[in-house]
Amino acid sequence: PPPPPPMACGGKSVIVSVPFMNDNYSYVVVDSETREACAIDPADPEATLECAKKIGARLTTVLTTHKHHDHAGGNGRLVAMMAEEENGAVAMKVYGHARDGCHGVNARVEHGDVVRVGRGTRFLVTHVPCHTRGHVVYGLLGQEYEDDGETAPSLADVKAMFTGDAIINGGVGAFFHGDAKDCYENLHERLADVSDDCLVFSGHEYMETNLRFAKAIDVADEITANCFFAILLHRHKRASTMPSSFRVERRLNPFFRCRDREYLRTLVETKKEFAKAKQRPWWHRYFGPDAKTLAERREREVENGALARLLASANHELAATKEEAVAGMNMVINLMSDVFSVIDARNGDDEERRVFVQYAKHAAASGHTRVVVSQLIAPGLV
């Protein structure tokens, strides 16, 4: 996608998105006072350096979220390029977490560290292991934070967060080195104090697919459906979905929504429907249960599953327990194969296309074609 326009953020910084390959993003964040800049996950170092030169910024720092090549693979090359810069060599600091051993890192970060760029740009580091063991996110601190060496920064002070693959607009990255419990602790414990207004800059352009899935597992939710079609309209104009916001993620992202018991009950019912509709194995024509008996057996399997059993014994509180939410996240993952066995992940199905045609016509007729992704959800709807 073409990059979104630069965005002033935190009172002291400007964020510039650098799209590369088919669906990746890196970022250049410029300290507005000194023009010093950092590159976040510059896996395409040539594009990153070209971006910095176009805006008159001087790269001094790299922030690496995690070790995967499409995030850390450009670190070494960018360091080499900056060491040979014709306008003055720069010995770049390359930050990353020790547990990931990211390519080219020469400065280690730990949970709670603050990384400084220029005079006024500060990033708070939060360790969020799951996608990889050493995954971190970088929170851009607002001007309210007094960097006096004594005051500890808070996630409540963060105005924008660079999430790599820990949060990918509308979803999360695969659990390569963690599980649903780690994901829960990331979203609902480690990042719990982040403001709803905090912007989310992730590493991939996956929001259309992620909301297509979110809509399919909660078909009665009109808010998710309307937001999905707004994103589809946005993407048909080849517009970027960066940034999202924590308010949007907490309302639309299935992994955030697993804190809600009613949502978990919806997941169980959705799983039952997919289980009953699942194609009967061909050999059942010759032996095995008939179609009705098989559907009933599959439904009972869902009812006897971990999430359904937990909900059956739950009290009347709306908020799910940690155990319930973790089971819900496992159910979300389980539903992915069900949904994408009947719906094309990238292109949807005929019913989606039929509805979208009508949605697009009404949007054009009413003049409501501009989409601000971070404002899809109004305050009070989380």
Tab-separated table of C-alpha atoms in Angstrom:
chain	number	residue	atom	x	y	z
A	1	PRO	CA	0.000	0.000	0.000
A	2	PRO	CA	1.109	3.604	-0.427
A	3	PRO	CA	2.293	5.085	2.880
A	4	PRO	CA	-0.083	7.130	5.011
A	5	PRO	CA	0.902	10.776	5.503
A	6	PRO	CA	3.435	11.654	8.204
A	7	MET	CA	1.883	12.057	11.651
A	8	ALA	CA	2.974	14.370	14.450
A	9	CYS	CA	2.702	12.525	17.742
A	10	GLY	CA	3.585	13.071	21.379
A	11	GLY	CA	4.272	16.763	20.881
A	12	LYS	CA	7.927	16.198	19.997
A	13	SER	CA	8.037	13.583	17.228
A	14	VAL	CA	6.882	12.832	13.689
A	15	ILE	CA	6.092	9.286	12.513
A	16	VAL	CA	6.646	8.296	8.888
A	17	SER	CA	5.529	4.866	7.640
A	18	VAL	CA	7.732	2.923	5.217
A	19	PRO	CA	5.794	0.141	3.449
A	20	PHE	CA	7.812	-2.603	1.744
A	21	MET	CA	7.280	-6.006	0.131
A	22	ASN	CA	3.576	-6.894	-0.151
A	23	ASP	CA	2.322	-6.147	3.335
A	24	ASN	CA	5.171	-5.103	5.651
A	25	TYR	CA	5.763	-1.813	7.427
A	26	SER	CA	8.779	-0.227	9.002
A	27	TYR	CA	8.790	3.258	10.478
A	28	VAL	CA	10.999	6.319	10.769
A	29	VAL	CA	10.352	8.435	13.868
A	30	VAL	CA	11.927	11.899	13.801
A	31	ASP	CA	12.736	14.059	16.814
A	32	SER	CA	11.268	17.381	15.707
A	33	GLU	CA	13.834	19.523	17.522
A	34	THR	CA	17.099	17.880	16.409
A	35	ARG	CA	15.976	16.022	13.228
A	36	GLU	CA	17.631	12.909	14.640
A	37	ALA	CA	15.603	9.822	13.817
A	38	CYS	CA	15.215	6.154	14.599
A	39	ALA	CA	14.165	3.383	12.254
A	40	ILE	CA	11.819	0.722	13.610
A	41	ASP	CA	12.215	-2.741	12.035
A	42	PRO	CA	13.976	-1.429	8.876
A	43	ALA	CA	13.995	-4.753	7.009
A	44	ASP	CA	14.223	-2.809	3.730
A	45	PRO	CA	17.240	-0.610	4.594
A	46	GLU	CA	17.371	1.126	1.201
A	47	ALA	CA	13.734	2.256	1.457
A	48	THR	CA	14.282	3.353	5.061
A	49	LEU	CA	17.349	5.445	4.267
A	50	GLU	CA	15.661	6.967	1.211
A	51	CYS	CA	12.695	7.960	3.389
A	52	ALA	CA	14.972	9.583	5.982
A	53	LYS	CA	16.816	11.576	3.323
A	54	LYS	CA	13.592	12.783	1.718
A	55	ILE	CA	12.382	14.270	4.980
A	56	GLY	CA	15.784	15.659	5.962
A	57	ALA	CA	16.266	13.379	8.981
A	58	ARG	CA	19.518	11.870	10.268
A	59	LEU	CA	19.225	8.240	11.283
A	60	THR	CA	21.057	7.429	14.513
A	61	THR	CA	19.115	4.526	15.994
A	62	VAL	CA	17.366	1.262	15.134
A	63	LEU	CA	14.622	-0.238	17.306
A	64	THR	CA	14.034	-3.941	16.651
A	65	THR	CA	10.812	-5.545	17.852
A	66	HIS	CA	11.847	-9.162	17.245
A	67	LYS	CA	14.223	-11.471	15.414
A	68	HIS	CA	12.287	-12.469	12.280
A	69	HIS	CA	13.973	-11.575	9.009
A	70	ASP	CA	11.153	-9.329	7.764
A	71	HIS	CA	11.728	-7.155	10.843
A	72	ALA	CA	15.421	-7.485	11.758
A	73	GLY	CA	16.936	-8.593	8.460
A	74	GLY	CA	17.957	-5.095	7.347
A	75	ASN	CA	19.755	-4.017	10.518
A	76	GLY	CA	23.286	-4.928	9.449
A	77	ARG	CA	22.950	-3.421	5.999
A	78	LEU	CA	21.519	-0.145	7.351
A	79	VAL	CA	24.361	0.148	9.872
A	80	ALA	CA	26.892	-0.382	7.056
A	81	MET	CA	25.188	2.185	4.834
A	82	MET	CA	25.130	4.810	7.595
A	83	ALA	CA	28.826	4.185	8.343
A	84	GLU	CA	29.584	5.262	4.768
A	85	GLU	CA	27.199	8.199	4.538
A	86	GLU	CA	28.656	10.971	2.392
A	87	ASN	CA	27.291	13.646	4.730
A	88	GLY	CA	29.082	12.164	7.725
A	89	ALA	CA	29.416	8.642	9.037
A	90	VAL	CA	27.017	7.582	11.805
A	91	ALA	CA	27.763	4.794	14.282
A	92	MET	CA	24.206	3.582	14.784
A	93	LYS	CA	22.826	2.120	17.988
A	94	VAL	CA	20.736	-0.979	17.219
A	95	TYR	CA	18.419	-2.011	20.047
A	96	GLY	CA	16.732	-5.375	20.617
A	97	HIS	CA	15.966	-7.830	23.399
A	98	ALA	CA	18.680	-10.285	24.447
A	99	ARG	CA	16.366	-13.322	24.315
A	100	ASP	CA	15.818	-12.916	20.569
A	101	GLY	CA	19.416	-12.425	19.438
A	102	CYS	CA	18.242	-10.090	16.674
A	103	HIS	CA	20.540	-9.585	13.692
A	104	GLY	CA	22.855	-6.584	14.045
A	105	VAL	CA	21.852	-5.620	17.592
A	106	ASN	CA	24.617	-3.879	19.551
A	107	ALA	CA	22.543	-2.531	22.471
A	108	ARG	CA	20.285	-4.731	24.592
A	109	VAL	CA	16.940	-3.597	26.016
A	110	GLU	CA	14.945	-4.977	28.918
A	111	HIS	CA	11.366	-4.518	30.070
A	112	GLY	CA	10.908	-0.976	31.392
A	113	ASP	CA	13.923	0.573	29.664
A	114	VAL	CA	13.652	4.003	28.024
A	115	VAL	CA	15.387	4.577	24.676
A	116	ARG	CA	16.205	8.203	23.819
A	117	VAL	CA	16.402	9.694	20.322
A	118	GLY	CA	17.337	13.337	19.951
A	119	ARG	CA	16.291	15.747	22.718
A	120	GLY	CA	12.613	14.996	23.136
A	121	THR	CA	11.755	11.586	21.658
A	122	ARG	CA	11.534	8.760	24.189
A	123	PHE	CA	10.389	5.145	23.853
A	124	LEU	CA	9.282	2.911	26.708
A	125	VAL	CA	10.172	-0.759	26.172
A	126	THR	CA	7.679	-3.493	27.096
A	127	HIS	CA	8.617	-7.164	26.820
A	128	VAL	CA	5.740	-9.176	25.297
A	129	PRO	CA	6.932	-12.775	24.765
A	130	CYS	CA	4.688	-15.023	22.668
A	131	HIS	CA	5.319	-14.550	18.950
A	132	THR	CA	8.995	-14.849	19.868
A	133	ARG	CA	10.648	-15.126	23.282
A	134	GLY	CA	12.290	-11.722	23.032
A	135	HIS	CA	9.543	-9.710	21.329
A	136	VAL	CA	9.260	-6.153	22.607
A	137	VAL	CA	7.015	-3.230	21.761
A	138	TYR	CA	8.159	0.398	21.800
A	139	GLY	CA	5.824	3.020	23.266
A	140	LEU	CA	6.381	6.608	22.143
A	141	LEU	CA	6.050	8.724	25.287
A	142	GLY	CA	4.126	11.974	25.215
A	143	GLN	CA	5.411	15.334	26.314
A	144	GLU	CA	3.670	14.893	29.691
A	145	TYR	CA	6.458	12.497	30.692
A	146	GLU	CA	9.192	14.383	32.516
A	147	ASP	CA	12.505	12.736	31.611
A	148	ASP	CA	14.302	13.911	34.734
A	149	GLY	CA	16.058	10.644	35.531
A	150	GLU	CA	13.882	10.174	38.619
A	151	THR	CA	10.315	9.840	37.339
A	152	ALA	CA	9.499	6.343	36.096
A	153	PRO	CA	7.564	6.349	32.819
A	154	SER	CA	4.139	4.758	32.645
A	155	LEU	CA	2.305	3.037	29.814
A	156	ALA	CA	-0.446	5.590	30.456
A	157	ASP	CA	2.010	8.206	29.068
A	158	VAL	CA	2.407	6.349	25.752
A	159	LYS	CA	0.844	8.085	22.726
A	160	ALA	CA	1.796	5.577	19.999
A	161	MET	CA	3.008	2.001	20.170
A	162	PHE	CA	5.075	0.123	17.599
A	163	THR	CA	3.896	-3.423	18.065
A	164	GLY	CA	5.736	-5.479	15.439
A	165	ASP	CA	3.839	-8.771	15.346
A	166	ALA	CA	2.566	-8.697	18.952
A	167	ILE	CA	-0.570	-6.823	17.859
A	168	ILE	CA	-1.384	-6.764	14.146
A	169	ASN	CA	-4.408	-4.541	13.477
A	170	GLY	CA	-7.410	-6.717	14.263
A	171	GLY	CA	-5.362	-9.727	15.391
A	172	VAL	CA	-2.042	-10.915	16.802
A	173	GLY	CA	1.000	-12.710	15.437
A	174	ALA	CA	1.285	-16.496	15.478
A	175	PHE	CA	2.246	-18.106	18.789
A	176	PHE	CA	5.629	-19.409	17.636
A	177	HIS	CA	7.304	-19.313	21.054
A	178	GLY	CA	4.359	-18.946	23.401
A	179	ASP	CA	0.736	-19.853	23.936
A	180	ALA	CA	-2.646	-18.306	24.666
A	181	LYS	CA	-1.669	-17.665	28.279
A	182	ASP	CA	1.299	-15.557	27.112
A	183	CYS	CA	-0.950	-13.668	24.708
A	184	TYR	CA	-3.454	-12.986	27.495
A	185	GLU	CA	-0.722	-11.680	29.785
A	186	ASN	CA	0.565	-9.411	27.008
A	187	LEU	CA	-2.760	-7.844	26.063
A	188	HIS	CA	-4.600	-7.845	29.382
A	189	GLU	CA	-1.828	-7.535	31.961
A	190	ARG	CA	1.418	-6.081	30.571
A	191	LEU	CA	-0.393	-3.600	28.282
A	192	ALA	CA	-3.474	-3.080	30.451
A	193	ASP	CA	-2.531	0.501	31.393
A	194	VAL	CA	-2.228	1.716	27.805
A	195	SER	CA	-4.778	4.419	26.999
A	196	ASP	CA	-7.586	3.673	24.543
A	197	ASP	CA	-6.365	6.693	22.559
A	198	CYS	CA	-2.882	5.229	22.068
A	199	LEU	CA	-2.157	4.622	18.379
A	200	VAL	CA	-1.073	1.191	17.120
A	201	PHE	CA	1.566	0.948	14.381
A	202	SER	CA	2.020	-2.727	13.556
A	203	GLY	CA	4.325	-4.613	11.239
A	204	HIS	CA	1.839	-5.842	8.626
A	205	GLU	CA	-1.133	-4.830	6.501
A	206	TYR	CA	-3.482	-7.591	7.722
A	207	MET	CA	-6.477	-5.670	9.007
A	208	GLU	CA	-8.833	-6.571	6.169
A	209	THR	CA	-8.230	-10.297	6.593
A	210	ASN	CA	-8.276	-10.062	10.388
A	211	LEU	CA	-11.639	-8.282	10.471
A	212	ARG	CA	-13.035	-10.649	7.839
A	213	PHE	CA	-12.311	-13.414	10.340
A	214	ALA	CA	-13.622	-11.402	13.313
A	215	LYS	CA	-16.888	-10.814	11.462
A	216	ALA	CA	-17.241	-14.510	10.585
A	217	ILE	CA	-16.984	-15.673	14.204
A	218	ASP	CA	-19.465	-13.096	15.533
A	219	VAL	CA	-21.974	-12.735	12.717
A	220	ALA	CA	-24.565	-10.887	14.820
A	221	ASP	CA	-22.191	-8.056	15.807
A	222	GLU	CA	-23.105	-5.086	13.637
A	223	ILE	CA	-20.228	-2.969	14.928
A	224	THR	CA	-17.642	-5.473	13.685
A	225	ALA	CA	-19.502	-5.866	10.376
A	226	ASN	CA	-19.695	-2.126	9.739
A	227	CYS	CA	-16.048	-1.604	10.671
A	228	PHE	CA	-15.047	-4.459	8.376
A	229	PHE	CA	-16.859	-2.952	5.392
A	230	ALA	CA	-15.351	0.463	6.188
A	231	ILE	CA	-11.892	-1.136	6.115
A	232	LEU	CA	-12.756	-2.952	2.880
A	233	LEU	CA	-13.764	0.375	1.320
A	234	HIS	CA	-10.529	1.915	2.608
A	235	ARG	CA	-8.412	-0.901	1.168
A	236	HIS	CA	-10.185	-0.738	-2.206
A	237	LYS	CA	-8.643	2.739	-2.441
A	238	ARG	CA	-5.293	1.077	-1.606
A	239	ALA	CA	-5.119	3.140	1.571
A	240	SER	CA	-3.080	1.994	4.556
A	241	THR	CA	-4.775	0.884	7.772
A	242	MET	CA	-1.972	2.382	9.894
A	243	PRO	CA	-2.438	3.454	12.561
A	244	SER	CA	-5.132	1.641	14.479
A	245	SER	CA	-5.741	2.467	18.143
A	246	PHE	CA	-6.118	0.547	21.374
A	247	ARG	CA	-9.785	1.601	21.444
A	248	VAL	CA	-10.317	-0.036	18.052
A	249	GLU	CA	-8.345	-3.137	18.999
A	250	ARG	CA	-10.149	-3.595	22.322
A	251	ARG	CA	-13.527	-3.548	20.550
A	252	LEU	CA	-12.790	-5.446	17.320
A	253	ASN	CA	-9.781	-7.691	17.892
A	254	PRO	CA	-10.957	-11.201	18.959
A	255	PHE	CA	-7.965	-11.672	21.254
A	256	PHE	CA	-8.858	-8.526	23.187
A	257	ARG	CA	-12.567	-9.406	23.223
A	258	CYS	CA	-11.930	-12.703	25.023
A	259	ARG	CA	-12.236	-10.805	28.321
A	260	ASP	CA	-16.011	-10.648	27.688
A	261	ARG	CA	-18.042	-13.709	28.764
A	262	GLU	CA	-20.856	-13.015	26.309
A	263	TYR	CA	-18.311	-12.974	23.513
A	264	LEU	CA	-16.919	-16.314	24.728
A	265	ARG	CA	-20.429	-17.792	24.631
A	266	THR	CA	-20.743	-16.536	21.065
A	267	LEU	CA	-17.513	-18.332	20.191
A	268	VAL	CA	-18.884	-21.604	21.562
A	269	GLU	CA	-22.078	-21.265	19.517
A	270	THR	CA	-20.076	-20.358	16.414
A	271	LYS	CA	-17.907	-23.442	16.897
A	272	LYS	CA	-21.024	-25.599	17.180
A	273	GLU	CA	-22.357	-24.246	13.889
A	274	PHE	CA	-19.093	-24.937	12.095
A	275	ALA	CA	-18.864	-28.394	13.670
A	276	LYS	CA	-22.377	-29.334	12.511
A	277	ALA	CA	-21.787	-27.953	9.019
A	278	LYS	CA	-18.410	-29.644	8.561
A	279	GLN	CA	-18.331	-31.957	5.569
A	280	ARG	CA	-18.945	-35.616	6.325
A	281	PRO	CA	-15.924	-37.850	5.522
A	282	TRP	CA	-16.428	-39.703	2.248
A	283	TRP	CA	-15.954	-43.136	3.808
A	284	HIS	CA	-19.013	-42.602	6.005
A	285	ARG	CA	-21.042	-43.578	2.959
A	286	TYR	CA	-19.882	-47.118	3.620
A	287	PHE	CA	-19.519	-47.241	7.400
A	288	GLY	CA	-19.657	-44.931	10.403
A	289	PRO	CA	-22.461	-42.684	11.724
A	290	ASP	CA	-25.063	-41.077	9.491
A	291	ALA	CA	-25.013	-37.300	8.895
A	292	LYS	CA	-27.426	-36.429	11.736
A	293	THR	CA	-25.638	-38.615	14.291
A	294	LEU	CA	-22.249	-37.204	13.264
A	295	ALA	CA	-23.478	-33.611	13.605
A	296	GLU	CA	-24.855	-34.351	17.084
A	297	ARG	CA	-21.583	-36.000	18.120
A	298	ARG	CA	-19.566	-33.008	16.933
A	299	GLU	CA	-21.847	-30.617	18.809
A	300	ARG	CA	-21.382	-32.612	22.023
A	301	GLU	CA	-17.617	-32.453	21.561
A	302	VAL	CA	-17.822	-28.657	21.567
A	303	GLU	CA	-20.106	-28.681	24.618
A	304	ASN	CA	-17.615	-30.899	26.434
A	305	GLY	CA	-14.651	-28.719	25.453
A	306	ALA	CA	-12.657	-26.614	27.907
A	307	LEU	CA	-14.301	-23.261	27.138
A	308	ALA	CA	-17.895	-24.525	27.234
A	309	ARG	CA	-17.291	-26.356	30.529
A	310	LEU	CA	-15.773	-23.260	32.135
A	311	LEU	CA	-18.671	-21.072	31.028
A	312	ALA	CA	-21.226	-23.599	32.245
A	313	SER	CA	-19.916	-23.189	35.790
A	314	ALA	CA	-19.319	-19.429	35.581
A	315	ASN	CA	-21.087	-16.821	37.694
A	316	HIS	CA	-23.099	-13.938	36.238
A	317	GLU	CA	-20.237	-11.454	35.985
A	318	LEU	CA	-19.661	-10.040	32.502
A	319	ALA	CA	-15.864	-10.100	32.755
A	320	ALA	CA	-14.271	-13.463	32.034
A	321	THR	CA	-11.673	-14.988	34.313
A	322	LYS	CA	-8.130	-15.410	33.055
A	323	GLU	CA	-8.696	-19.154	32.621
A	324	GLU	CA	-11.842	-18.542	30.578
A	325	ALA	CA	-10.176	-15.888	28.423
A	326	VAL	CA	-7.196	-18.145	27.698
A	327	ALA	CA	-9.570	-20.948	26.687
A	328	GLY	CA	-11.364	-18.392	24.501
A	329	MET	CA	-8.136	-17.441	22.757
A	330	ASN	CA	-7.501	-21.118	22.030
A	331	MET	CA	-11.018	-21.318	20.594
A	332	VAL	CA	-10.307	-18.278	18.381
A	333	ILE	CA	-7.223	-20.015	16.996
A	334	ASN	CA	-9.199	-23.234	16.491
A	335	LEU	CA	-11.887	-21.360	14.551
A	336	MET	CA	-9.401	-19.992	12.020
A	337	SER	CA	-9.231	-23.271	10.091
A	338	ASP	CA	-13.043	-23.526	10.156
A	339	VAL	CA	-13.580	-20.022	8.811
A	340	PHE	CA	-10.913	-20.065	6.140
A	341	SER	CA	-11.983	-23.479	4.878
A	342	VAL	CA	-15.206	-21.857	3.632
A	343	ILE	CA	-14.170	-18.206	3.118
A	344	ASP	CA	-11.188	-17.037	1.080
A	345	ALA	CA	-8.895	-15.231	3.530
A	346	ARG	CA	-7.958	-12.492	1.066
A	347	ASN	CA	-11.043	-12.167	-1.133
A	348	GLY	CA	-14.003	-13.215	0.988
A	349	ASP	CA	-17.046	-14.941	-0.494
A	350	ASP	CA	-19.969	-14.086	-2.787
A	351	GLU	CA	-22.188	-12.874	0.050
A	352	GLU	CA	-19.493	-10.471	1.268
A	353	ARG	CA	-19.036	-9.055	-2.222
A	354	ARG	CA	-22.802	-8.605	-2.656
A	355	VAL	CA	-23.120	-6.684	0.620
A	356	PHE	CA	-20.003	-4.628	-0.049
A	357	VAL	CA	-21.340	-3.411	-3.400
A	358	GLN	CA	-24.387	-2.006	-1.618
A	359	TYR	CA	-22.262	-0.589	1.219
A	360	ALA	CA	-19.953	1.179	-1.243
A	361	LYS	CA	-22.890	2.627	-3.194
A	362	HIS	CA	-24.503	4.048	-0.057
A	363	ALA	CA	-21.169	5.406	1.193
A	364	ALA	CA	-20.581	7.187	-2.126
A	365	ALA	CA	-24.131	8.538	-2.288
A	366	SER	CA	-23.941	9.929	1.246
A	367	GLY	CA	-20.385	11.229	0.885
A	368	HIS	CA	-19.083	9.053	3.728
A	369	THR	CA	-16.080	7.493	2.020
A	370	ARG	CA	-13.290	8.795	4.255
A	371	VAL	CA	-12.104	6.267	6.823
A	372	VAL	CA	-9.916	7.128	9.828
A	373	VAL	CA	-8.936	3.702	11.098
A	374	SER	CA	-7.897	4.805	14.589
A	375	GLN	CA	-11.339	6.420	15.061
A	376	LEU	CA	-13.540	3.564	13.841
A	377	ILE	CA	-14.778	3.039	17.393
A	378	ALA	CA	-16.221	6.004	19.252
A	379	PRO	CA	-15.348	6.555	22.930
A	380	GLY	CA	-17.701	4.593	25.138
A	381	LEU	CA	-18.093	1.601	22.817
A	382	VAL	CA	-15.156	-0.395	24.256
